[in-house]
Amino acid sequence: MTEDVLIGVEGRVGRIALNRPQAIHALNLPMCQAMIDALLAWRDDAAIEAVVIDHSEGRGFCAGGDIRMLAESGAKDGREARAFFHTEYRLNHLLFTYAKPVVAFMDGITMGGGVGISQPAKYRVATEHTRFAMPETGIGLFPDVGGGWYLPRLEGRVGAFLALTGARLDGAECLALGLATHYLPSAKLTEAKERIAQHPDRIGGILGELSVTAPPAAITGQIDKINRLFASDRYEDILAALEKDGGEWAQKELGALRTKSPQTCKVALRQLREGAAIPDFAAEMRQEYAIGSRVVQMHDFLEGVRALIVDKDNSPKWDPPTPEAVTDEWIDAIFAPLPPAEAWTPLT
């Protein structure tokens, strides 16, 4: 067991609280394994009727995975990074297929790996503190943990927009897009958890009673622009559309995209296109593991982590440097299935 995640039982509910505040509760391998062990133990325990996932102190629900470890591993043989992905994706899949209701309280920064453990939950609670994003194009990784499943199932082209730009959504926007099921003031969360622990058969009713009307969701005013300008699955077409539009919003998003890894943007677009047609979540995780096992050792991820996390100069030098230089063959190699002996598998 690790102290980075607190696991216990309250009333008729299993409680998982991420407890790594100095890293905004970013997931590491022992945390993922501890969560899996708890979920498996509770799965067949009749005394546990639901599971609550939240965080201890601090401003974040979960800021992602242990990026620095992934980069250090990728710079060597990638073995530790692959072990982390394999376990994290098993956790994501276990939550996605879990028979008992799961409630995720996204009260704070919810990014990357935090998206992966909250989106499979039946109940996803946003608050005024929620900041939701898949920011992987900025570090040369890719929108994993099921991003290829969740994002293309959002309205219109919003998923492609979020995957490419790494745009941050507030709690009201999460509710409007269906990324959250309820919007509660953070002051009501303790009451919600206490009541759920005593009445796990009434989770929907309890969250409904404690919900408030969310503020206006800014992104809803941009959906027409997003659908028009991010319509293509070809990255060069999206850049050209934004450039041609010339409006203030388009120029802002174009400026944001110019800072992102062209390789990652092309990976994300293909991942979402294929993910929309993938038949089940396990197949999506199998594909994402193949992508991740390669990308974690490639230049753009190592350079992205150097620029944004290690040296903090925020000036990554992407290679290939332009969208045009990222060929179809380059992307094909990243997406190629792994040999059966190396492929990701769900928990039996």
mmCIF file of C-alpha atoms in Angstrom:
data_model
loop_
_atom_site.group_PDB
_atom_site.id
_atom_site.type_symbol
_atom_site.label_atom_id
_atom_site.label_comp_id
_atom_site.label_asym_id
_atom_site.label_seq_id
_atom_site.Cartn_x
_atom_site.Cartn_y
_atom_site.Cartn_z
ATOM 1 C CA MET A 1 0.000 0.000 0.000
ATOM 2 C CA THR A 2 1.159 3.546 -0.710
ATOM 3 C CA GLU A 3 0.466 6.692 1.319
ATOM 4 C CA ASP A 4 0.004 8.544 -1.994
ATOM 5 C CA VAL A 5 -3.565 7.229 -2.095
ATOM 6 C CA LEU A 6 -5.834 6.809 0.939
ATOM 7 C CA ILE A 7 -8.187 3.840 0.776
ATOM 8 C CA GLY A 8 -10.939 3.026 3.234
ATOM 9 C CA VAL A 9 -14.603 2.310 3.779
ATOM 10 C CA GLU A 10 -17.224 4.801 4.972
ATOM 11 C CA GLY A 11 -20.675 3.431 5.588
ATOM 12 C CA ARG A 12 -21.587 1.339 2.544
ATOM 13 C CA VAL A 13 -19.089 3.040 0.235
ATOM 14 C CA GLY A 14 -15.445 2.410 -0.693
ATOM 15 C CA ARG A 15 -13.412 5.617 -0.588
ATOM 16 C CA ILE A 16 -10.329 6.322 -2.712
ATOM 17 C CA ALA A 17 -8.646 9.664 -2.002
ATOM 18 C CA LEU A 18 -5.602 10.684 -4.025
ATOM 19 C CA ASN A 19 -3.018 11.984 -1.571
ATOM 20 C CA ARG A 20 -0.017 13.418 -3.382
ATOM 21 C CA PRO A 21 -0.681 17.160 -3.010
ATOM 22 C CA GLN A 22 2.880 18.263 -3.788
ATOM 23 C CA ALA A 23 2.400 16.832 -7.307
ATOM 24 C CA ILE A 24 -1.275 17.913 -7.618
ATOM 25 C CA HIS A 25 -2.135 14.240 -6.998
ATOM 26 C CA ALA A 26 -0.437 13.028 -10.184
ATOM 27 C CA LEU A 27 -0.637 9.263 -10.506
ATOM 28 C CA ASN A 28 2.347 6.961 -10.129
ATOM 29 C CA LEU A 29 2.540 3.196 -10.516
ATOM 30 C CA PRO A 30 1.996 2.290 -6.822
ATOM 31 C CA MET A 31 -1.097 4.558 -6.719
ATOM 32 C CA CYS A 32 -2.616 2.881 -9.782
ATOM 33 C CA GLN A 33 -1.909 -0.577 -8.381
ATOM 34 C CA ALA A 34 -3.361 0.300 -4.966
ATOM 35 C CA MET A 35 -6.546 1.581 -6.620
ATOM 36 C CA ILE A 36 -6.842 -1.586 -8.708
ATOM 37 C CA ASP A 37 -6.382 -3.776 -5.624
ATOM 38 C CA ALA A 38 -9.086 -1.880 -3.742
ATOM 39 C CA LEU A 39 -11.552 -1.958 -6.631
ATOM 40 C CA LEU A 40 -11.041 -5.692 -7.107
ATOM 41 C CA ALA A 41 -11.554 -6.344 -3.387
ATOM 42 C CA TRP A 42 -14.755 -4.276 -3.335
ATOM 43 C CA ARG A 43 -16.144 -5.712 -6.560
ATOM 44 C CA ASP A 44 -17.364 -8.894 -4.863
ATOM 45 C CA ASP A 45 -17.953 -7.417 -1.393
ATOM 46 C CA ALA A 46 -21.708 -7.150 -0.833
ATOM 47 C CA ALA A 47 -21.159 -4.617 1.971
ATOM 48 C CA ILE A 48 -19.708 -2.109 -0.535
ATOM 49 C CA GLU A 49 -22.426 -0.708 -2.792
ATOM 50 C CA ALA A 50 -20.572 2.163 -4.487
ATOM 51 C CA VAL A 51 -17.135 3.778 -4.811
ATOM 52 C CA VAL A 52 -16.167 7.436 -4.320
ATOM 53 C CA ILE A 53 -12.974 8.836 -5.843
ATOM 54 C CA ASP A 54 -11.741 12.228 -4.668
ATOM 55 C CA HIS A 55 -8.561 13.880 -3.387
ATOM 56 C CA SER A 56 -7.128 15.052 -0.099
ATOM 57 C CA GLU A 57 -5.926 18.644 0.370
ATOM 58 C CA GLY A 58 -4.817 20.910 -2.432
ATOM 59 C CA ARG A 59 -6.120 22.553 -5.561
ATOM 60 C CA GLY A 60 -6.212 19.549 -7.828
ATOM 61 C CA PHE A 61 -8.253 16.405 -8.268
ATOM 62 C CA CYS A 62 -5.505 14.789 -10.374
ATOM 63 C CA ALA A 63 -3.097 16.636 -12.654
ATOM 64 C CA GLY A 64 -2.182 13.560 -14.704
ATOM 65 C CA GLY A 65 0.519 10.945 -14.568
ATOM 66 C CA ASP A 66 4.086 11.099 -13.341
ATOM 67 C CA ILE A 67 5.417 12.853 -16.454
ATOM 68 C CA ARG A 68 8.978 13.311 -15.248
ATOM 69 C CA MET A 69 9.311 9.580 -14.531
ATOM 70 C CA LEU A 70 7.910 8.764 -17.973
ATOM 71 C CA ALA A 71 10.451 11.024 -19.657
ATOM 72 C CA GLU A 72 13.387 9.681 -17.629
ATOM 73 C CA SER A 73 12.323 6.151 -18.531
ATOM 74 C CA GLY A 74 11.761 7.061 -22.176
ATOM 75 C CA ALA A 75 15.263 8.478 -22.396
ATOM 76 C CA LYS A 76 16.591 5.047 -21.346
ATOM 77 C CA ASP A 77 14.776 1.883 -22.442
ATOM 78 C CA GLY A 78 11.149 2.920 -21.802
ATOM 79 C CA ARG A 79 10.497 -0.154 -19.669
ATOM 80 C CA GLU A 80 9.315 1.695 -16.552
ATOM 81 C CA ALA A 81 7.081 3.951 -18.665
ATOM 82 C CA ARG A 82 5.465 0.969 -20.386
ATOM 83 C CA ALA A 83 4.847 -0.690 -17.011
ATOM 84 C CA PHE A 84 3.120 2.469 -15.799
ATOM 85 C CA PHE A 85 0.939 2.785 -18.915
ATOM 86 C CA HIS A 86 0.025 -0.903 -18.782
ATOM 87 C CA THR A 87 -1.156 -0.614 -15.172
ATOM 88 C CA GLU A 88 -2.803 2.810 -15.538
ATOM 89 C CA TYR A 89 -4.789 1.640 -18.569
ATOM 90 C CA ARG A 90 -5.894 -1.464 -16.659
ATOM 91 C CA LEU A 91 -7.189 0.867 -13.949
ATOM 92 C CA ASN A 92 -9.010 2.977 -16.563
ATOM 93 C CA HIS A 93 -10.597 -0.130 -18.086
ATOM 94 C CA LEU A 94 -11.532 -1.571 -14.689
ATOM 95 C CA LEU A 95 -13.355 1.660 -13.812
ATOM 96 C CA PHE A 96 -15.030 1.752 -17.237
ATOM 97 C CA THR A 97 -16.425 -1.769 -16.794
ATOM 98 C CA TYR A 98 -17.045 -1.630 -13.015
ATOM 99 C CA ALA A 99 -20.439 -3.056 -12.051
ATOM 100 C CA LYS A 100 -20.965 -0.818 -9.003
ATOM 101 C CA PRO A 101 -21.600 2.923 -9.359
ATOM 102 C CA VAL A 102 -18.519 5.135 -9.114
ATOM 103 C CA VAL A 103 -18.673 8.818 -8.121
ATOM 104 C CA ALA A 104 -15.730 11.038 -9.095
ATOM 105 C CA PHE A 105 -15.457 14.480 -7.475
ATOM 106 C CA MET A 106 -13.506 16.605 -9.971
ATOM 107 C CA ASP A 107 -13.032 19.458 -7.518
ATOM 108 C CA GLY A 108 -9.942 21.120 -8.975
ATOM 109 C CA ILE A 109 -7.391 20.451 -11.715
ATOM 110 C CA THR A 110 -8.486 17.400 -13.703
ATOM 111 C CA MET A 111 -6.031 16.732 -16.504
ATOM 112 C CA GLY A 112 -4.647 13.748 -18.406
ATOM 113 C CA GLY A 113 -4.611 10.847 -15.976
ATOM 114 C CA GLY A 114 -7.240 12.640 -13.887
ATOM 115 C CA VAL A 115 -9.546 12.540 -16.898
ATOM 116 C CA GLY A 116 -8.825 8.808 -17.177
ATOM 117 C CA ILE A 117 -10.075 8.040 -13.668
ATOM 118 C CA SER A 118 -13.053 10.419 -13.680
ATOM 119 C CA GLN A 119 -14.646 9.938 -17.121
ATOM 120 C CA PRO A 120 -15.443 6.221 -16.606
ATOM 121 C CA ALA A 121 -17.437 7.099 -13.463
ATOM 122 C CA LYS A 122 -21.230 6.992 -13.669
ATOM 123 C CA TYR A 123 -21.403 10.205 -11.634
ATOM 124 C CA ARG A 124 -18.905 12.993 -12.382
ATOM 125 C CA VAL A 125 -19.179 16.027 -10.142
ATOM 126 C CA ALA A 126 -17.778 19.396 -11.233
ATOM 127 C CA THR A 127 -17.448 22.471 -9.015
ATOM 128 C CA GLU A 128 -16.384 26.099 -9.324
ATOM 129 C CA HIS A 129 -12.793 24.845 -8.885
ATOM 130 C CA THR A 130 -12.831 22.363 -11.786
ATOM 131 C CA ARG A 131 -10.215 22.905 -14.499
ATOM 132 C CA PHE A 132 -10.462 20.112 -17.057
ATOM 133 C CA ALA A 133 -7.998 19.605 -19.918
ATOM 134 C CA MET A 134 -6.153 17.124 -22.093
ATOM 135 C CA PRO A 135 -2.966 19.184 -22.547
ATOM 136 C CA GLU A 136 -0.743 16.490 -24.081
ATOM 137 C CA THR A 137 -0.040 18.260 -27.403
ATOM 138 C CA GLY A 138 2.003 20.769 -25.391
ATOM 139 C CA ILE A 139 4.381 18.101 -24.095
ATOM 140 C CA GLY A 140 4.580 15.851 -27.146
ATOM 141 C CA LEU A 141 2.659 12.945 -25.597
ATOM 142 C CA PHE A 142 -0.932 12.264 -26.825
ATOM 143 C CA PRO A 143 -4.439 12.379 -25.296
ATOM 144 C CA ASP A 144 -4.400 8.905 -23.761
ATOM 145 C CA VAL A 145 -6.246 7.211 -20.831
ATOM 146 C CA GLY A 146 -9.235 6.760 -23.131
ATOM 147 C CA GLY A 147 -9.073 10.156 -24.819
ATOM 148 C CA GLY A 148 -9.575 8.410 -28.139
ATOM 149 C CA TRP A 149 -12.884 7.072 -26.801
ATOM 150 C CA TYR A 150 -14.300 10.052 -24.867
ATOM 151 C CA LEU A 151 -13.289 12.996 -27.044
ATOM 152 C CA PRO A 152 -14.810 11.921 -30.382
ATOM 153 C CA ARG A 153 -18.101 11.246 -28.575
ATOM 154 C CA LEU A 154 -18.482 14.884 -27.537
ATOM 155 C CA GLU A 155 -20.680 17.275 -29.511
ATOM 156 C CA GLY A 156 -19.536 18.091 -33.037
ATOM 157 C CA ARG A 157 -15.807 18.758 -33.287
ATOM 158 C CA VAL A 158 -15.341 19.801 -29.651
ATOM 159 C CA GLY A 159 -13.240 16.685 -28.934
ATOM 160 C CA ALA A 160 -10.794 17.484 -31.729
ATOM 161 C CA PHE A 161 -10.600 21.088 -30.503
ATOM 162 C CA LEU A 162 -9.820 19.987 -26.927
ATOM 163 C CA ALA A 163 -7.282 17.389 -28.065
ATOM 164 C CA LEU A 164 -5.376 19.795 -30.322
ATOM 165 C CA THR A 165 -5.431 23.008 -28.287
ATOM 166 C CA GLY A 166 -5.348 21.573 -24.750
ATOM 167 C CA ALA A 167 -8.046 24.139 -23.906
ATOM 168 C CA ARG A 168 -9.014 24.293 -20.235
ATOM 169 C CA LEU A 169 -12.677 23.961 -19.349
ATOM 170 C CA ASP A 170 -14.306 25.159 -16.146
ATOM 171 C CA GLY A 171 -16.929 23.199 -14.250
ATOM 172 C CA ALA A 172 -19.867 24.819 -16.019
ATOM 173 C CA GLU A 173 -18.363 23.943 -19.404
ATOM 174 C CA CYS A 174 -17.787 20.347 -18.277
ATOM 175 C CA LEU A 175 -21.455 20.105 -17.312
ATOM 176 C CA ALA A 176 -22.645 21.624 -20.591
ATOM 177 C CA LEU A 177 -20.558 19.187 -22.650
ATOM 178 C CA GLY A 178 -21.516 16.110 -20.611
ATOM 179 C CA LEU A 179 -18.034 15.639 -19.179
ATOM 180 C CA ALA A 180 -19.661 16.188 -15.763
ATOM 181 C CA THR A 181 -23.067 14.883 -14.725
ATOM 182 C CA HIS A 182 -23.616 17.323 -11.833
ATOM 183 C CA TYR A 183 -22.454 20.793 -10.753
ATOM 184 C CA LEU A 184 -22.142 21.320 -6.995
ATOM 185 C CA PRO A 185 -20.665 24.182 -4.987
ATOM 186 C CA SER A 186 -17.515 22.904 -3.304
ATOM 187 C CA ALA A 187 -19.024 23.848 0.083
ATOM 188 C CA LYS A 188 -21.593 21.065 -0.425
ATOM 189 C CA LEU A 189 -19.150 18.246 -1.209
ATOM 190 C CA THR A 190 -18.642 17.049 2.383
ATOM 191 C CA GLU A 191 -22.406 16.761 2.847
ATOM 192 C CA ALA A 192 -22.731 14.936 -0.478
ATOM 193 C CA LYS A 193 -20.070 12.369 0.467
ATOM 194 C CA GLU A 194 -21.529 11.800 3.931
ATOM 195 C CA ARG A 195 -25.026 11.249 2.552
ATOM 196 C CA ILE A 196 -23.784 8.972 -0.236
ATOM 197 C CA ALA A 197 -21.889 6.848 2.317
ATOM 198 C CA GLN A 198 -25.164 6.215 4.148
ATOM 199 C CA HIS A 199 -27.452 5.944 1.102
ATOM 200 C CA PRO A 200 -25.480 4.650 -1.892
ATOM 201 C CA ASP A 201 -28.776 3.584 -3.446
ATOM 202 C CA ARG A 202 -29.719 7.285 -3.747
ATOM 203 C CA ILE A 203 -26.591 8.796 -5.311
ATOM 204 C CA GLY A 204 -28.407 10.419 -8.232
ATOM 205 C CA GLY A 205 -31.045 11.931 -5.983
ATOM 206 C CA ILE A 206 -28.521 13.233 -3.443
ATOM 207 C CA LEU A 207 -26.359 14.892 -6.113
ATOM 208 C CA GLY A 208 -29.474 16.286 -7.761
ATOM 209 C CA GLU A 209 -30.708 17.844 -4.497
ATOM 210 C CA LEU A 210 -27.334 19.452 -3.788
ATOM 211 C CA SER A 211 -26.721 20.675 -7.350
ATOM 212 C CA VAL A 212 -26.987 24.346 -8.231
ATOM 213 C CA THR A 213 -27.475 26.089 -11.557
ATOM 214 C CA ALA A 214 -24.077 26.348 -13.202
ATOM 215 C CA PRO A 215 -22.832 29.675 -14.558
ATOM 216 C CA PRO A 216 -23.069 30.187 -18.333
ATOM 217 C CA ALA A 217 -20.706 27.836 -20.199
ATOM 218 C CA ALA A 218 -18.455 29.982 -22.386
ATOM 219 C CA ILE A 219 -17.567 27.174 -24.800
ATOM 220 C CA THR A 220 -21.170 26.791 -25.966
ATOM 221 C CA GLY A 221 -20.846 30.165 -27.683
ATOM 222 C CA GLN A 222 -17.869 28.880 -29.681
ATOM 223 C CA ILE A 223 -19.236 25.517 -30.863
ATOM 224 C CA ASP A 224 -20.294 26.838 -34.280
ATOM 225 C CA LYS A 225 -16.770 28.192 -34.841
ATOM 226 C CA ILE A 226 -15.214 24.966 -33.553
ATOM 227 C CA ASN A 227 -17.359 22.806 -35.822
ATOM 228 C CA ARG A 228 -16.507 24.957 -38.833
ATOM 229 C CA LEU A 229 -12.802 25.584 -38.293
ATOM 230 C CA PHE A 230 -11.854 22.208 -36.763
ATOM 231 C CA ALA A 231 -13.993 20.218 -39.219
ATOM 232 C CA SER A 232 -11.167 18.352 -40.933
ATOM 233 C CA ASP A 233 -9.259 15.289 -39.724
ATOM 234 C CA ARG A 234 -6.245 16.704 -41.579
ATOM 235 C CA TYR A 235 -4.179 18.993 -39.362
ATOM 236 C CA GLU A 236 -2.959 21.193 -42.221
ATOM 237 C CA ASP A 237 -6.597 21.880 -43.193
ATOM 238 C CA ILE A 238 -7.434 23.051 -39.663
ATOM 239 C CA LEU A 239 -4.458 25.436 -39.596
ATOM 240 C CA ALA A 240 -5.412 26.783 -43.029
ATOM 241 C CA ALA A 241 -9.043 27.282 -41.960
ATOM 242 C CA LEU A 242 -8.004 29.227 -38.855
ATOM 243 C CA GLU A 243 -5.580 31.347 -40.883
ATOM 244 C CA LYS A 244 -8.179 32.102 -43.552
ATOM 245 C CA ASP A 245 -10.854 33.010 -40.997
ATOM 246 C CA GLY A 246 -8.685 35.790 -39.580
ATOM 247 C CA GLY A 247 -11.027 36.557 -36.682
ATOM 248 C CA GLU A 248 -9.779 37.239 -33.162
ATOM 249 C CA TRP A 249 -10.844 33.831 -31.804
ATOM 250 C CA ALA A 250 -9.348 31.970 -34.774
ATOM 251 C CA GLN A 251 -6.056 33.856 -34.469
ATOM 252 C CA LYS A 252 -5.841 33.063 -30.756
ATOM 253 C CA GLU A 253 -6.373 29.349 -31.382
ATOM 254 C CA LEU A 254 -3.962 29.379 -34.326
ATOM 255 C CA GLY A 255 -1.330 30.955 -32.075
ATOM 256 C CA ALA A 256 -1.918 28.227 -29.494
ATOM 257 C CA LEU A 257 -1.579 25.467 -32.103
ATOM 258 C CA ARG A 258 1.690 26.923 -33.381
ATOM 259 C CA THR A 259 3.232 26.070 -29.984
ATOM 260 C CA LYS A 260 2.089 22.420 -30.028
ATOM 261 C CA SER A 261 3.911 19.304 -31.238
ATOM 262 C CA PRO A 262 2.901 18.741 -34.892
ATOM 263 C CA GLN A 263 3.485 15.003 -34.393
ATOM 264 C CA THR A 264 1.156 14.875 -31.392
ATOM 265 C CA CYS A 265 -1.541 16.890 -33.169
ATOM 266 C CA LYS A 266 -1.524 14.444 -36.084
ATOM 267 C CA VAL A 267 -1.540 11.471 -33.698
ATOM 268 C CA ALA A 268 -4.503 12.974 -31.831
ATOM 269 C CA LEU A 269 -6.576 13.553 -34.958
ATOM 270 C CA ARG A 270 -6.045 10.010 -36.187
ATOM 271 C CA GLN A 271 -6.635 8.624 -32.696
ATOM 272 C CA LEU A 272 -10.008 10.404 -32.439
ATOM 273 C CA ARG A 273 -11.048 9.435 -35.962
ATOM 274 C CA GLU A 274 -10.322 5.760 -35.336
ATOM 275 C CA GLY A 275 -11.572 5.880 -31.743
ATOM 276 C CA ALA A 276 -15.006 7.022 -32.895
ATOM 277 C CA ALA A 277 -15.396 3.695 -34.703
ATOM 278 C CA ILE A 278 -13.639 1.388 -32.233
ATOM 279 C CA PRO A 279 -16.145 -1.176 -30.885
ATOM 280 C CA ASP A 280 -15.145 -1.364 -27.229
ATOM 281 C CA PHE A 281 -13.030 0.392 -24.633
ATOM 282 C CA ALA A 282 -10.522 -2.455 -24.319
ATOM 283 C CA ALA A 283 -9.687 -2.158 -28.026
ATOM 284 C CA GLU A 284 -9.155 1.588 -27.551
ATOM 285 C CA MET A 285 -6.768 1.001 -24.635
ATOM 286 C CA ARG A 286 -4.883 -1.615 -26.639
ATOM 287 C CA GLN A 287 -4.319 0.923 -29.407
ATOM 288 C CA GLU A 288 -3.390 3.713 -26.996
ATOM 289 C CA TYR A 289 -0.837 1.443 -25.317
ATOM 290 C CA ALA A 290 0.810 0.758 -28.679
ATOM 291 C CA ILE A 291 0.963 4.521 -29.339
ATOM 292 C CA GLY A 292 2.217 5.328 -25.841
ATOM 293 C CA SER A 293 4.901 2.653 -25.785
ATOM 294 C CA ARG A 294 6.474 4.352 -28.825
ATOM 295 C CA VAL A 295 5.771 8.040 -28.250
ATOM 296 C CA VAL A 296 7.271 7.977 -24.752
ATOM 297 C CA GLN A 297 10.686 7.250 -26.287
ATOM 298 C CA MET A 298 10.417 9.736 -29.171
ATOM 299 C CA HIS A 299 12.039 13.139 -29.458
ATOM 300 C CA ASP A 300 8.950 15.311 -29.019
ATOM 301 C CA PHE A 301 7.931 13.883 -25.655
ATOM 302 C CA LEU A 302 11.443 14.089 -24.212
ATOM 303 C CA GLU A 303 11.816 17.619 -25.581
ATOM 304 C CA GLY A 304 8.356 18.693 -24.384
ATOM 305 C CA VAL A 305 9.062 17.560 -20.827
ATOM 306 C CA ARG A 306 12.471 19.254 -20.932
ATOM 307 C CA ALA A 307 10.982 22.555 -22.081
ATOM 308 C CA LEU A 308 7.885 22.680 -19.884
ATOM 309 C CA ILE A 309 8.834 20.750 -16.741
ATOM 310 C CA VAL A 310 12.622 20.388 -16.402
ATOM 311 C CA ASP A 311 14.188 23.590 -17.793
ATOM 312 C CA LYS A 312 10.870 25.498 -17.849
ATOM 313 C CA ASP A 313 11.980 27.623 -20.825
ATOM 314 C CA ASN A 314 8.670 26.891 -22.582
ATOM 315 C CA SER A 315 10.473 26.773 -25.928
ATOM 316 C CA PRO A 316 10.327 23.191 -27.176
ATOM 317 C CA LYS A 317 12.046 22.443 -30.494
ATOM 318 C CA TRP A 318 9.733 19.936 -32.146
ATOM 319 C CA ASP A 319 11.084 17.376 -34.607
ATOM 320 C CA PRO A 320 9.587 16.905 -37.164
ATOM 321 C CA PRO A 321 9.287 20.711 -36.931
ATOM 322 C CA THR A 322 6.227 21.280 -39.150
ATOM 323 C CA PRO A 323 2.941 19.497 -39.841
ATOM 324 C CA GLU A 324 4.034 18.923 -43.434
ATOM 325 C CA ALA A 325 7.153 17.104 -42.231
ATOM 326 C CA VAL A 326 5.086 14.609 -40.215
ATOM 327 C CA THR A 327 4.330 12.075 -42.935
ATOM 328 C CA ASP A 328 1.562 9.498 -43.068
ATOM 329 C CA GLU A 329 4.260 6.816 -42.863
ATOM 330 C CA TRP A 330 5.589 8.401 -39.661
ATOM 331 C CA ILE A 331 2.125 8.243 -38.068
ATOM 332 C CA ASP A 332 1.481 4.717 -39.410
ATOM 333 C CA ALA A 333 4.587 3.500 -37.562
ATOM 334 C CA ILE A 334 3.339 4.998 -34.286
ATOM 335 C CA PHE A 335 -0.082 3.313 -34.688
ATOM 336 C CA ALA A 336 1.171 -0.123 -35.755
ATOM 337 C CA PRO A 337 -0.144 -2.894 -33.460
ATOM 338 C CA LEU A 338 2.384 -4.345 -31.033
ATOM 339 C CA PRO A 339 3.382 -8.014 -31.268
ATOM 340 C CA PRO A 340 0.898 -10.121 -29.240
ATOM 341 C CA ALA A 341 3.460 -10.824 -26.510
ATOM 342 C CA GLU A 342 3.963 -7.074 -25.921
ATOM 343 C CA ALA A 343 0.362 -5.870 -26.347
ATOM 344 C CA TRP A 344 -1.807 -4.419 -23.579
ATOM 345 C CA THR A 345 -4.306 -6.724 -21.935
ATOM 346 C CA PRO A 346 -7.151 -5.954 -19.509
ATOM 347 C CA LEU A 347 -7.403 -7.564 -16.107
ATOM 348 C CA THR A 348 -8.916 -11.013 -16.314
#
